[in-house]
Each structure stands twice: as C-alpha cells, then as structure tokens.
Amino acid sequence: MKIVVIGSGAREHSLCYSISRSPLVSSIYAIPGNYGISQLAECIKIDQSNFEEIYSFCQKNTVDLIIVGPEVPLVEGIVDFFEIKGIKIFGPNKYASQLEGSKGFMKDLCQQNNIPTANYARFNNKADSINYLKDQSLPIVIKADGLAAGKGVTVAESMEIAEQAIIDIFNEKFGANMEVVIEEFMDGEEASYFVCADGENFVSLESAQDHKRIGENDTGPNTGGMGAYSPAPIFNSKIKQQVDNEIIIPTLKALQKSGNPYKGILYAGLMIKDGYAKLVEYNIRFGDPECQVLMLRMKNDIVQLILDCIDGKLNKTQIEWADDNCATVVMASKGYPGEYKKNTIIHGIEKLESSDIFQVFHAGTSHNGSNLLATGGRVLSLTAKNETLSEALNIIYESISQLEWPEGYYRKDIGKKALS
Ligand code: AMP
Ligand code: GLY
C-alpha cells in the first residue's frame, strides 16, 4: 500500500516509524514531514490545509490511505473531502471533530449525556462573561471556544486574570469570532486515555501521562508537552471501566445518534481525584508526545488497525502491548514556549543508536549537509521502553548526555511522579 501521513511533528515521526514496520506498506509519503521523517518517508511540500493539492498528489501517486496526525485539517473537514473523492482516510469527520474544535460543543454534548466534567457556561459577549464571574469562586477556568494551538485556556487565580483572559478572547487574540467557555476548576491528577473507534465499536488503546508545563515540578507556562510516559499508573482498571462506561461510550453513542458516528482516535484528557475521573477535554487525534510512547509499546500492525477502523471491523481487533514501561523526554530550544534562537547546531546525534527499545523522534529539525539544526520550539523526542520506567528514563537521560547542544533545554523530572 501507498500511504500519506499528514503532519510534521515528532508524533507523525513516530507514526511513520510504526507504519514503516508494517508488511502491508510499500511507500510512505509525508505532507509536509520533517528531516527525521525524511529518513523513513518521502517528504512532500504541500500545505496540510490545501486539500485539492493533496488530492492531486494522491491521484498522481495512486495513494491508498491517508493518515492525519494533527487536529487542524480534521476540524477543517479533510475526512469529508476525501470520503467524497473515494480515498481511504483515517480520522473523524468535520462534525465529530467539533469535540476538539469547539469546547462549547463538547461541553453541551457532555451535559446532554450526563458525562462527568466541570460545570460551565458559554458566552458570546464580553459583558455577560464578566458579569458571570461575579458569583464564581477562584480559581476559575477561561477557555477560547475554538482551536488555539493549546494556548486558549487560562486557569485564573484572580478575577483580574480571569477578566483579562475574557478581554483577550473577545479582542481576537486567538482568532476571529471566538466565544468563551467559563468552567469550574477541577482539582486532581491529569492522565490521557486513547481509544480507537470505528463508528460502532471501539478498542481501548493505552493511558499516558503528559508534562505540559515548561518547568520542573510542573511550573511555568504551558507547552505542547515536554515528556510523557505510558502506562499511567493512576489510570487503573477500575478507572478505565468508569471512563469507558461514563465518558467514552455515551460520547460515541451520542455522535452515532447525531448521524456522525465517530471514526478515528479519540483522546480523553482526564482529571482523576479520589479514584474518580472527570473529562477535561477531548482531542480528536493522538497526543504529542503521548503518541511517541504508544508507538514504541504497541505490538499490532498499525496499518491493519487503521484499515479495520475505517472498514468498521474493530469488533474483531485485539490490541497487544509490550509489558514494558515507555517514556519520552522532549528536547526544546531554550526560550520555548517564548522566543528562541533558530538554526542552532545539535552535535552527537549519530552516537545514538536506534533500536526496538530506543528511538529519537524529530519535530523541529533540519540538516544543512553537515550538521543537524534545531529549527523549532520542540525539537527532539527521545523515547525508550524497558521493564521498568526508571530504566527507560535512564536510557533516555544517558542518551541526552551524549548530545552537545548548549541552546537546548529539557526537563530532568519526567516520570518522577510515577516513580515516587
Ligand atoms: P484543555 O485545552 O481544555 O485541555 O486545557 C488545557 C489544560 O488546562 C488542561 O490540560 C488542564 O491542565 C487545564 N484545565 C482545563 N480545564 C480545566 C478545569 N476545568 N479545571 C482544571 N484545570 C483545567
Ligand atoms: N499532549 C497534549 C496534546 O497533544 O494535546
């Protein structure tokens, strides 16, 4: 089969790694891909939102299957577009993608189906939003109701911060015509849980824990994710059962009832407290960096899993995982998520040997013929698995110590919570 992977991050590199191990695959193309991905796939420079151009490429190259990594093209309706064209594509359609594309849509669906989540209110103007704050307690959570590249959520410790967050949203800081969702603050420990749904059936993938803040001990601003490990010990079988029964199944049933059955990866961001999970958010794709740890742990042929999902055959699918613990540590350019220097040189990458238990997934890198350059905020995702989480982390931190990259930054406490 000829496969196109859409996206350019370490998530998509890890997907290409898994796809490249499938005997079903003859060629992999990445749109647009990155330097690391170019070792496994042919990278094609097309804008991921330009569906017509992607279609021309797929026709010319007789592509059999498109796998979409990031949320933006899904929310823009790439699945609806290619279903009409008759090319197999993996992911939810535009309607179902609102689970991530509109926080208001997701909250309304939860409310209508008694899905445990934070209480909330939706507003389409500044005055009513600010007025509503008067009767609320702190902290309070202010969300832009649309895709905001992970930056649209403020957990406000004071009413001034909450008001400013509302003003920013209506001043179109995160895009035009965005509305506001105001949520009660939920306390607890966060975990990510993934399922793959075919419209009717679903299979559980695994849990993982992300590290969203830039600083050690979960301090400083939010990032795309600085590291992850899987499985997440807090997500035990009792919680899994509760989440499947009270969150995942009612969501899938509601979408089926709406005439838009959910197909693809569904990622539930959870807040767990006293042995009970509530939904923080839905994402409609694999997490980054959670995907990297799942891809190293999954034993199944991912292409077969995706084909079974598209063909509605997941009731026959069994997912198998390595018993190992897997971790990933993200190396970023110093300064991220703020300003950072571009095109700094990373020395020593050739010393790191890839294997079944260790992979370096690239996000923002390029190569100038002699040197590996860091071109983005998040740059590398060093990923390892082993019998214990602490051994997997040792492999990663030992590998990082072999790199010379003074302009690089990483957290030294990934996985610490699970080890204590
Ligand atoms: P979201 O984009 O909705 O996942 O929000 C990003 C992050 O904000 C989450 O991973 C949480 O850490 C935090 N967050 C969002 N909503 C809440 C909430 N209601 N209570 C506490 N923290 C929240
Ligand atoms: N790791 C968080 C995300 O992918 O949204």
Short mmCIF file of C-alpha atoms and ligand atoms in Angstrom, two decimals:
data_model
loop_
_atom_site.label_atom_id
_atom_site.label_comp_id
_atom_site.label_asym_id
_atom_site.label_seq_id
_atom_site.Cartn_x
_atom_site.Cartn_y
_atom_site.Cartn_z
CA MET A 1 0.00 0.00 0.00
CA LYS A 2 0.99 3.59 -0.55
CA ILE A 3 0.36 5.76 2.46
CA VAL A 4 0.31 9.52 3.04
CA VAL A 5 0.89 10.80 6.57
CA ILE A 6 -0.19 14.39 7.19
CA GLY A 7 1.79 16.40 9.74
CA SER A 8 5.31 17.47 10.68
CA GLY A 9 5.93 16.73 14.34
CA ALA A 10 7.53 14.02 16.46
CA ARG A 11 4.04 12.48 16.70
CA GLU A 12 4.00 11.98 12.93
CA HIS A 13 7.62 10.72 13.00
CA SER A 14 6.58 8.04 15.49
CA LEU A 15 3.55 7.18 13.34
CA CYS A 16 5.84 6.81 10.30
CA TYR A 17 8.14 4.60 12.41
CA SER A 18 5.22 2.28 13.21
CA ILE A 19 3.84 2.38 9.67
CA SER A 20 7.28 1.56 8.22
CA ARG A 21 7.27 -1.69 10.21
CA SER A 22 4.05 -2.91 8.56
CA PRO A 23 4.41 -5.56 5.83
CA LEU A 24 1.36 -4.02 4.14
CA VAL A 25 3.25 -0.86 3.18
CA SER A 26 5.24 -0.23 0.01
CA SER A 27 5.72 3.57 0.17
CA ILE A 28 5.23 6.30 2.75
CA TYR A 29 4.83 9.97 1.85
CA ALA A 30 4.68 12.71 4.47
CA ILE A 31 2.93 16.03 3.89
CA PRO A 32 4.95 18.07 4.77
CA GLY A 33 7.03 15.83 7.11
CA ASN A 34 10.35 16.89 8.63
CA TYR A 35 14.05 15.98 8.49
CA GLY A 36 13.69 12.96 10.80
CA ILE A 37 10.65 11.71 8.89
CA SER A 38 12.61 12.03 5.62
CA GLN A 39 14.68 9.02 6.74
CA LEU A 40 11.51 6.88 6.54
CA ALA A 41 9.25 8.64 4.05
CA GLU A 42 9.36 10.92 1.05
CA CYS A 43 8.50 14.41 2.29
CA ILE A 44 6.24 16.46 0.03
CA LYS A 45 5.89 20.22 0.46
CA ILE A 46 2.15 20.81 0.35
CA ASP A 47 0.18 22.92 2.83
CA GLN A 48 -1.79 20.48 5.01
CA SER A 49 -4.93 22.60 4.59
CA ASN A 50 -4.74 22.55 0.78
CA PHE A 51 -6.99 19.52 0.22
CA GLU A 52 -7.17 19.94 -3.58
CA GLU A 53 -3.39 19.85 -3.92
CA ILE A 54 -3.13 16.84 -1.58
CA TYR A 55 -5.80 15.15 -3.72
CA SER A 56 -3.83 15.80 -6.96
CA PHE A 57 -0.75 14.29 -5.33
CA CYS A 58 -2.69 11.24 -4.13
CA GLN A 59 -4.21 10.68 -7.57
CA LYS A 60 -0.88 11.01 -9.36
CA ASN A 61 0.81 8.60 -6.97
CA THR A 62 -2.11 6.17 -6.54
CA VAL A 63 -2.17 6.63 -2.78
CA ASP A 64 -4.32 4.05 -0.95
CA LEU A 65 -4.61 5.53 2.53
CA ILE A 66 -4.25 8.92 4.25
CA ILE A 67 -3.43 9.11 7.96
CA VAL A 68 -3.96 12.51 9.57
CA GLY A 69 -1.78 13.45 12.57
CA PRO A 70 -2.84 16.97 13.68
CA GLU A 71 -6.24 18.39 14.52
CA VAL A 72 -6.37 21.41 12.18
CA PRO A 73 -7.07 19.58 8.89
CA LEU A 74 -9.58 17.31 10.68
CA VAL A 75 -11.50 20.29 12.06
CA GLU A 76 -11.37 21.83 8.57
CA GLY A 77 -13.07 18.75 7.13
CA ILE A 78 -10.29 16.80 5.38
CA VAL A 79 -12.06 13.50 6.10
CA ASP A 80 -15.36 14.60 4.49
CA PHE A 81 -13.37 15.87 1.46
CA PHE A 82 -11.51 12.60 0.83
CA GLU A 83 -14.50 10.38 1.59
CA ILE A 84 -16.30 12.09 -1.28
CA LYS A 85 -13.22 11.59 -3.51
CA GLY A 86 -13.15 7.88 -2.60
CA ILE A 87 -9.72 7.73 -0.94
CA LYS A 88 -9.45 5.96 2.41
CA ILE A 89 -8.68 8.36 5.22
CA PHE A 90 -8.26 7.85 8.97
CA GLY A 91 -9.91 10.30 11.36
CA PRO A 92 -13.26 11.79 12.40
CA ASN A 93 -15.36 13.89 10.04
CA LYS A 94 -15.89 17.62 10.39
CA TYR A 95 -18.98 17.32 12.59
CA ALA A 96 -17.41 14.83 15.02
CA SER A 97 -14.17 16.87 15.04
CA GLN A 98 -16.04 19.58 16.92
CA LEU A 99 -15.29 17.53 20.03
CA GLU A 100 -11.90 19.26 19.88
CA GLY A 101 -12.72 22.16 17.55
CA SER A 102 -15.36 23.67 19.84
CA LYS A 103 -15.16 23.45 23.60
CA GLY A 104 -18.78 24.66 23.76
CA PHE A 105 -19.91 21.77 21.51
CA MET A 106 -18.03 19.27 23.67
CA LYS A 107 -19.43 20.69 26.93
CA ASP A 108 -23.01 20.72 25.61
CA LEU A 109 -22.65 17.10 24.48
CA CYS A 110 -21.37 16.16 27.95
CA GLN A 111 -24.24 17.95 29.66
CA GLN A 112 -26.87 16.36 27.42
CA ASN A 113 -25.46 12.90 28.11
CA ASN A 114 -24.59 13.17 31.83
CA ILE A 115 -20.88 12.80 31.18
CA PRO A 116 -18.83 13.81 34.26
CA THR A 117 -16.98 17.07 33.57
CA ALA A 118 -16.60 20.54 35.10
CA ASN A 119 -19.71 22.76 35.33
CA TYR A 120 -19.62 25.51 32.71
CA ALA A 121 -21.32 28.39 30.98
CA ARG A 122 -20.96 29.68 27.38
CA PHE A 123 -20.95 33.33 26.31
CA ASN A 124 -20.79 35.20 23.03
CA ASN A 125 -20.03 38.64 24.51
CA LYS A 126 -17.65 40.29 26.93
CA ALA A 127 -20.21 41.97 29.24
CA ASP A 128 -22.14 38.80 30.07
CA SER A 129 -18.94 36.80 30.56
CA ILE A 130 -17.52 39.33 33.01
CA ASN A 131 -20.83 39.67 34.79
CA TYR A 132 -21.00 35.88 35.28
CA LEU A 133 -17.63 35.95 37.08
CA LYS A 134 -19.19 37.89 39.99
CA ASP A 135 -20.83 34.81 41.50
CA GLN A 136 -17.97 32.40 40.83
CA SER A 137 -15.19 31.23 43.10
CA LEU A 138 -11.46 31.01 42.38
CA PRO A 139 -9.59 29.52 40.66
CA ILE A 140 -11.75 29.71 37.57
CA VAL A 141 -11.00 28.45 34.06
CA ILE A 142 -11.49 30.64 30.97
CA LYS A 143 -11.40 28.98 27.54
CA ALA A 144 -11.46 30.31 23.99
CA ASP A 145 -14.11 28.28 22.15
CA GLY A 146 -12.04 27.15 19.18
CA LEU A 147 -8.65 25.81 18.17
CA ALA A 148 -5.95 27.98 19.71
CA ALA A 149 -2.84 25.79 19.35
CA GLY A 150 -3.05 24.85 23.04
CA LYS A 151 -2.90 28.50 24.17
CA GLY A 152 -6.58 29.34 24.63
CA VAL A 153 -7.01 28.12 28.23
CA THR A 154 -6.34 30.26 31.32
CA VAL A 155 -6.57 28.79 34.80
CA ALA A 156 -7.14 32.09 36.62
CA GLU A 157 -6.11 32.51 40.26
CA SER A 158 -7.61 36.01 40.45
CA MET A 159 -10.66 37.74 38.98
CA GLU A 160 -8.35 40.28 37.28
CA ILE A 161 -6.60 37.48 35.40
CA ALA A 162 -9.96 35.92 34.52
CA GLU A 163 -11.29 39.25 33.20
CA GLN A 164 -8.14 39.84 31.17
CA ALA A 165 -8.43 36.36 29.64
CA ILE A 166 -12.02 37.14 28.60
CA ILE A 167 -10.99 40.50 27.13
CA ASP A 168 -8.15 38.83 25.19
CA ILE A 169 -10.52 36.28 23.66
CA PHE A 170 -13.05 38.92 22.54
CA ASN A 171 -10.13 41.05 21.23
CA GLU A 172 -9.49 38.08 18.92
CA LYS A 173 -6.11 37.12 20.41
CA PHE A 174 -6.81 33.51 19.43
CA GLY A 175 -8.77 34.14 16.23
CA ALA A 176 -11.86 35.89 14.93
CA ASN A 177 -15.38 35.35 16.30
CA MET A 178 -14.37 33.15 19.19
CA GLU A 179 -16.81 32.69 22.02
CA VAL A 180 -15.97 31.92 25.65
CA VAL A 181 -16.48 28.92 27.88
CA ILE A 182 -16.09 29.52 31.64
CA GLU A 183 -15.53 26.41 33.71
CA GLU A 184 -15.38 25.40 37.32
CA PHE A 185 -11.80 24.45 38.34
CA MET A 186 -11.20 20.72 38.82
CA ASP A 187 -8.52 19.54 41.18
CA GLY A 188 -6.67 16.23 40.78
CA GLU A 189 -4.10 14.42 38.67
CA GLU A 190 -4.29 14.51 34.87
CA ALA A 191 -3.98 11.50 32.58
CA SER A 192 -4.52 10.92 28.85
CA TYR A 193 -6.52 7.93 27.64
CA PHE A 194 -6.84 6.89 23.99
CA VAL A 195 -9.38 4.77 22.18
CA CYS A 196 -9.82 3.94 18.52
CA ALA A 197 -13.44 3.94 17.35
CA ASP A 198 -14.92 2.68 14.07
CA GLY A 199 -18.31 4.35 14.37
CA GLU A 200 -19.86 1.44 16.19
CA ASN A 201 -17.18 -0.39 18.16
CA PHE A 202 -14.09 0.84 19.90
CA VAL A 203 -10.86 -0.64 21.18
CA SER A 204 -9.01 0.80 24.16
CA LEU A 205 -5.50 1.86 23.45
CA GLU A 206 -3.45 2.84 26.47
CA SER A 207 -3.09 5.58 29.01
CA ALA A 208 -0.20 8.01 29.28
CA GLN A 209 0.78 11.00 31.33
CA ASP A 210 1.98 14.19 29.72
CA HIS A 211 4.05 17.00 31.31
CA LYS A 212 2.50 20.20 29.99
CA ARG A 213 4.47 22.87 31.86
CA ILE A 214 7.90 24.04 30.71
CA GLY A 215 9.49 23.98 34.18
CA GLU A 216 10.41 21.19 36.54
CA ASN A 217 7.84 20.31 39.22
CA ASP A 218 5.13 21.47 36.80
CA THR A 219 5.94 25.17 36.95
CA GLY A 220 5.93 27.94 34.33
CA PRO A 221 3.85 28.33 31.19
CA ASN A 222 2.05 25.55 29.33
CA THR A 223 3.73 23.95 26.32
CA GLY A 224 2.70 21.40 23.71
CA GLY A 225 4.10 18.75 26.09
CA MET A 226 7.62 18.23 27.48
CA GLY A 227 7.57 14.49 28.09
CA ALA A 228 5.31 11.53 28.71
CA TYR A 229 5.22 8.02 30.00
CA SER A 230 2.93 5.06 29.49
CA PRO A 231 1.16 3.34 31.10
CA ALA A 232 -0.08 5.92 33.61
CA PRO A 233 -0.19 4.10 36.98
CA ILE A 234 -3.07 6.29 38.18
CA PHE A 235 -5.27 5.01 35.32
CA ASN A 236 -6.04 1.61 36.85
CA SER A 237 -8.58 -0.95 35.59
CA LYS A 238 -11.35 0.40 37.84
CA ILE A 239 -10.94 3.92 36.48
CA LYS A 240 -10.72 2.58 32.94
CA GLN A 241 -14.07 0.85 33.39
CA GLN A 242 -15.64 4.03 34.80
CA VAL A 243 -14.23 6.13 31.95
CA ASP A 244 -15.37 3.67 29.28
CA ASN A 245 -18.88 3.45 30.78
CA GLU A 246 -19.48 7.05 31.84
CA ILE A 247 -17.43 9.02 29.29
CA ILE A 248 -16.37 7.14 26.14
CA ILE A 249 -19.48 5.02 25.44
CA PRO A 250 -22.04 7.83 25.99
CA THR A 251 -19.96 10.12 23.73
CA LEU A 252 -19.76 7.57 20.92
CA LYS A 253 -23.48 6.80 21.26
CA ALA A 254 -24.39 10.50 21.13
CA LEU A 255 -22.39 11.00 17.93
CA GLN A 256 -23.87 7.89 16.38
CA LYS A 257 -27.33 9.22 17.19
CA SER A 258 -26.45 12.56 15.55
CA GLY A 259 -25.74 10.74 12.27
CA ASN A 260 -22.00 11.39 12.54
CA PRO A 261 -20.52 8.24 14.07
CA TYR A 262 -17.02 8.83 15.45
CA LYS A 263 -14.22 7.17 13.48
CA GLY A 264 -10.58 7.50 14.46
CA ILE A 265 -8.54 8.17 17.56
CA LEU A 266 -10.39 9.73 20.48
CA TYR A 267 -8.15 11.17 23.19
CA ALA A 268 -9.77 11.89 26.54
CA GLY A 269 -7.90 14.31 28.79
CA LEU A 270 -8.94 13.30 32.31
CA MET A 271 -8.75 14.76 35.81
CA ILE A 272 -8.62 11.99 38.39
CA LYS A 273 -9.37 12.58 42.06
CA ASP A 274 -10.22 10.10 44.82
CA GLY A 275 -10.46 7.24 42.32
CA TYR A 276 -12.93 9.03 40.03
CA ALA A 277 -12.24 10.55 36.59
CA LYS A 278 -13.87 13.57 35.02
CA LEU A 279 -13.36 14.74 31.45
CA VAL A 280 -11.22 17.88 30.99
CA GLU A 281 -11.15 17.88 27.21
CA TYR A 282 -11.44 15.74 24.13
CA ASN A 283 -8.86 15.67 21.35
CA ILE A 284 -9.61 14.01 18.05
CA ARG A 285 -6.13 12.61 17.35
CA PHE A 286 -3.12 11.13 19.06
CA GLY A 287 -1.38 13.34 21.64
CA ASP A 288 2.10 14.67 21.11
CA PRO A 289 4.26 13.46 22.96
CA GLU A 290 1.90 10.65 24.10
CA CYS A 291 1.86 9.09 20.60
CA GLN A 292 5.61 8.55 20.72
CA VAL A 293 5.36 6.32 23.81
CA LEU A 294 2.31 4.44 22.48
CA MET A 295 4.00 3.70 19.15
CA LEU A 296 7.01 2.15 20.87
CA ARG A 297 4.74 -0.01 23.07
CA MET A 298 2.14 -1.17 20.54
CA LYS A 299 2.74 -4.64 19.08
CA ASN A 300 -0.06 -4.55 16.48
CA ASP A 301 0.43 -3.64 12.84
CA ILE A 302 -0.84 -0.06 12.98
CA VAL A 303 -1.84 -0.06 9.32
CA GLN A 304 -4.05 -3.13 9.83
CA LEU A 305 -5.60 -1.46 12.88
CA ILE A 306 -6.35 1.69 10.86
CA LEU A 307 -7.83 -0.30 7.95
CA ASP A 308 -10.03 -2.28 10.37
CA CYS A 309 -11.16 1.01 11.89
CA ILE A 310 -12.07 2.55 8.54
CA ASP A 311 -13.85 -0.66 7.47
CA GLY A 312 -15.85 -0.89 10.74
CA LYS A 313 -14.24 -4.15 11.84
CA LEU A 314 -12.83 -3.24 15.23
CA ASN A 315 -15.10 -5.76 16.99
CA LYS A 316 -12.60 -8.40 15.85
CA THR A 317 -9.46 -6.47 16.79
CA GLN A 318 -7.26 -7.33 19.73
CA ILE A 319 -4.62 -4.81 20.74
CA GLU A 320 -1.37 -6.06 22.18
CA TRP A 321 1.14 -4.02 24.12
CA ALA A 322 4.67 -4.62 25.25
CA ASP A 323 4.62 -5.14 29.01
CA ASP A 324 7.37 -2.56 29.17
CA ASN A 325 7.14 0.93 30.51
CA CYS A 326 7.85 3.59 27.96
CA ALA A 327 8.91 7.21 28.36
CA THR A 328 9.78 10.13 26.15
CA VAL A 329 11.66 13.31 27.02
CA VAL A 330 11.22 16.32 24.75
CA MET A 331 14.24 18.48 23.98
CA ALA A 332 13.27 22.03 23.10
CA SER A 333 15.09 25.18 22.03
CA LYS A 334 15.96 27.27 25.12
CA GLY A 335 13.33 30.00 25.47
CA TYR A 336 10.39 27.90 24.20
CA PRO A 337 7.40 28.40 24.57
CA GLY A 338 8.56 32.03 24.22
CA GLU A 339 11.23 33.37 21.87
CA TYR A 340 14.13 31.10 20.95
CA LYS A 341 17.14 31.06 18.60
CA LYS A 342 16.71 29.16 15.34
CA ASN A 343 19.21 27.02 13.42
CA THR A 344 21.41 26.14 16.40
CA ILE A 345 23.60 23.07 15.86
CA ILE A 346 22.98 19.76 17.65
CA HIS A 347 26.16 17.66 17.84
CA GLY A 348 26.36 13.98 18.61
CA ILE A 349 23.06 12.64 17.26
CA GLU A 350 24.98 9.99 15.27
CA LYS A 351 26.16 8.46 18.56
CA LEU A 352 22.59 7.48 19.47
CA GLU A 353 21.71 4.10 18.08
CA SER A 354 18.09 3.38 17.21
CA SER A 355 16.66 0.02 18.24
CA ASP A 356 13.39 -1.67 19.17
CA ILE A 357 13.69 -0.08 22.61
CA PHE A 358 15.09 3.35 21.74
CA GLN A 359 14.13 5.91 19.11
CA VAL A 360 14.81 9.61 18.57
CA PHE A 361 11.74 11.20 17.01
CA HIS A 362 12.24 14.58 15.36
CA ALA A 363 9.93 17.58 15.44
CA GLY A 364 11.75 20.83 14.56
CA THR A 365 14.99 19.80 12.86
CA SER A 366 16.67 20.27 9.51
CA HIS A 367 20.07 19.32 8.07
CA ASN A 368 22.47 21.61 6.24
CA GLY A 369 24.58 18.86 4.72
CA SER A 370 27.00 18.58 7.63
CA ASN A 371 25.04 19.45 10.78
CA LEU A 372 21.69 18.74 12.39
CA LEU A 373 19.95 22.05 13.09
CA ALA A 374 17.21 22.89 15.57
CA THR A 375 14.55 24.84 13.72
CA GLY A 376 11.56 24.71 16.04
CA GLY A 377 10.38 25.07 19.65
CA ARG A 378 10.02 21.39 20.41
CA VAL A 379 12.89 19.72 18.55
CA LEU A 380 13.53 16.09 19.53
CA SER A 381 11.60 13.46 21.44
CA LEU A 382 13.93 10.80 22.87
CA THR A 383 11.85 7.70 23.54
CA ALA A 384 12.72 4.42 25.26
CA LYS A 385 11.00 1.41 26.75
CA ASN A 386 12.18 -1.08 29.32
CA GLU A 387 10.97 -3.41 32.05
CA THR A 388 10.82 -0.50 34.48
CA LEU A 389 10.06 3.15 33.94
CA SER A 390 13.22 4.15 35.79
CA GLU A 391 15.38 2.07 33.40
CA ALA A 392 13.60 3.57 30.36
CA LEU A 393 14.31 7.04 31.77
CA ASN A 394 17.96 6.13 32.44
CA ILE A 395 18.39 5.16 28.78
CA ILE A 396 16.91 8.50 27.68
CA TYR A 397 18.88 10.74 30.05
CA GLU A 398 22.10 8.83 29.29
CA SER A 399 21.45 9.45 25.56
CA ILE A 400 20.80 13.15 26.16
CA SER A 401 24.15 13.40 27.96
CA GLN A 402 25.83 12.31 24.71
CA LEU A 403 24.43 15.28 22.81
CA GLU A 404 26.14 18.65 22.65
CA TRP A 405 23.54 21.31 22.26
CA PRO A 406 24.05 24.30 24.56
CA GLU A 407 20.95 26.03 23.17
CA GLY A 408 18.76 23.05 24.07
CA TYR A 409 16.53 22.58 27.13
CA TYR A 410 14.74 19.59 28.65
CA ARG A 411 13.05 18.72 31.92
CA LYS A 412 15.05 16.44 34.20
CA ASP A 413 11.99 15.27 36.16
CA ILE A 414 9.94 13.44 33.52
CA GLY A 415 8.21 10.44 35.11
CA LYS A 416 9.30 11.42 38.62
CA LYS A 417 5.73 11.42 39.92
CA ALA A 418 5.20 7.81 38.79
CA LEU A 419 8.44 6.70 40.44
CA SER A 420 7.83 8.19 43.87
P1 AMP B 1 -7.69 21.97 27.58
O1 AMP B 1 -7.10 22.59 26.35
O2 AMP B 1 -9.15 22.15 27.74
O3 AMP B 1 -7.22 20.59 27.83
O4 AMP B 1 -6.96 22.71 28.79
C1 AMP B 1 -5.55 22.73 28.90
C2 AMP B 1 -5.13 22.44 30.32
O5 AMP B 1 -5.77 23.37 31.19
C3 AMP B 1 -5.55 21.07 30.84
O6 AMP B 1 -4.66 20.07 30.49
C4 AMP B 1 -5.62 21.32 32.32
O7 AMP B 1 -4.32 21.26 32.89
C5 AMP B 1 -6.11 22.74 32.42
N1 AMP B 1 -7.60 22.75 32.58
C6 AMP B 1 -8.52 22.87 31.60
N2 AMP B 1 -9.76 22.85 32.11
C7 AMP B 1 -9.64 22.73 33.44
C8 AMP B 1 -10.56 22.67 34.54
N3 AMP B 1 -11.88 22.77 34.36
N4 AMP B 1 -10.02 22.52 35.78
C9 AMP B 1 -8.70 22.45 35.99
N5 AMP B 1 -7.79 22.53 35.02
C10 AMP B 1 -8.23 22.66 33.75
N1 GLY B 2 -0.01 16.31 24.65
C1 GLY B 2 -1.11 17.16 24.53
C2 GLY B 2 -1.72 17.21 23.19
O1 GLY B 2 -1.29 16.54 22.27
O2 GLY B 2 -2.70 17.91 23.03
#
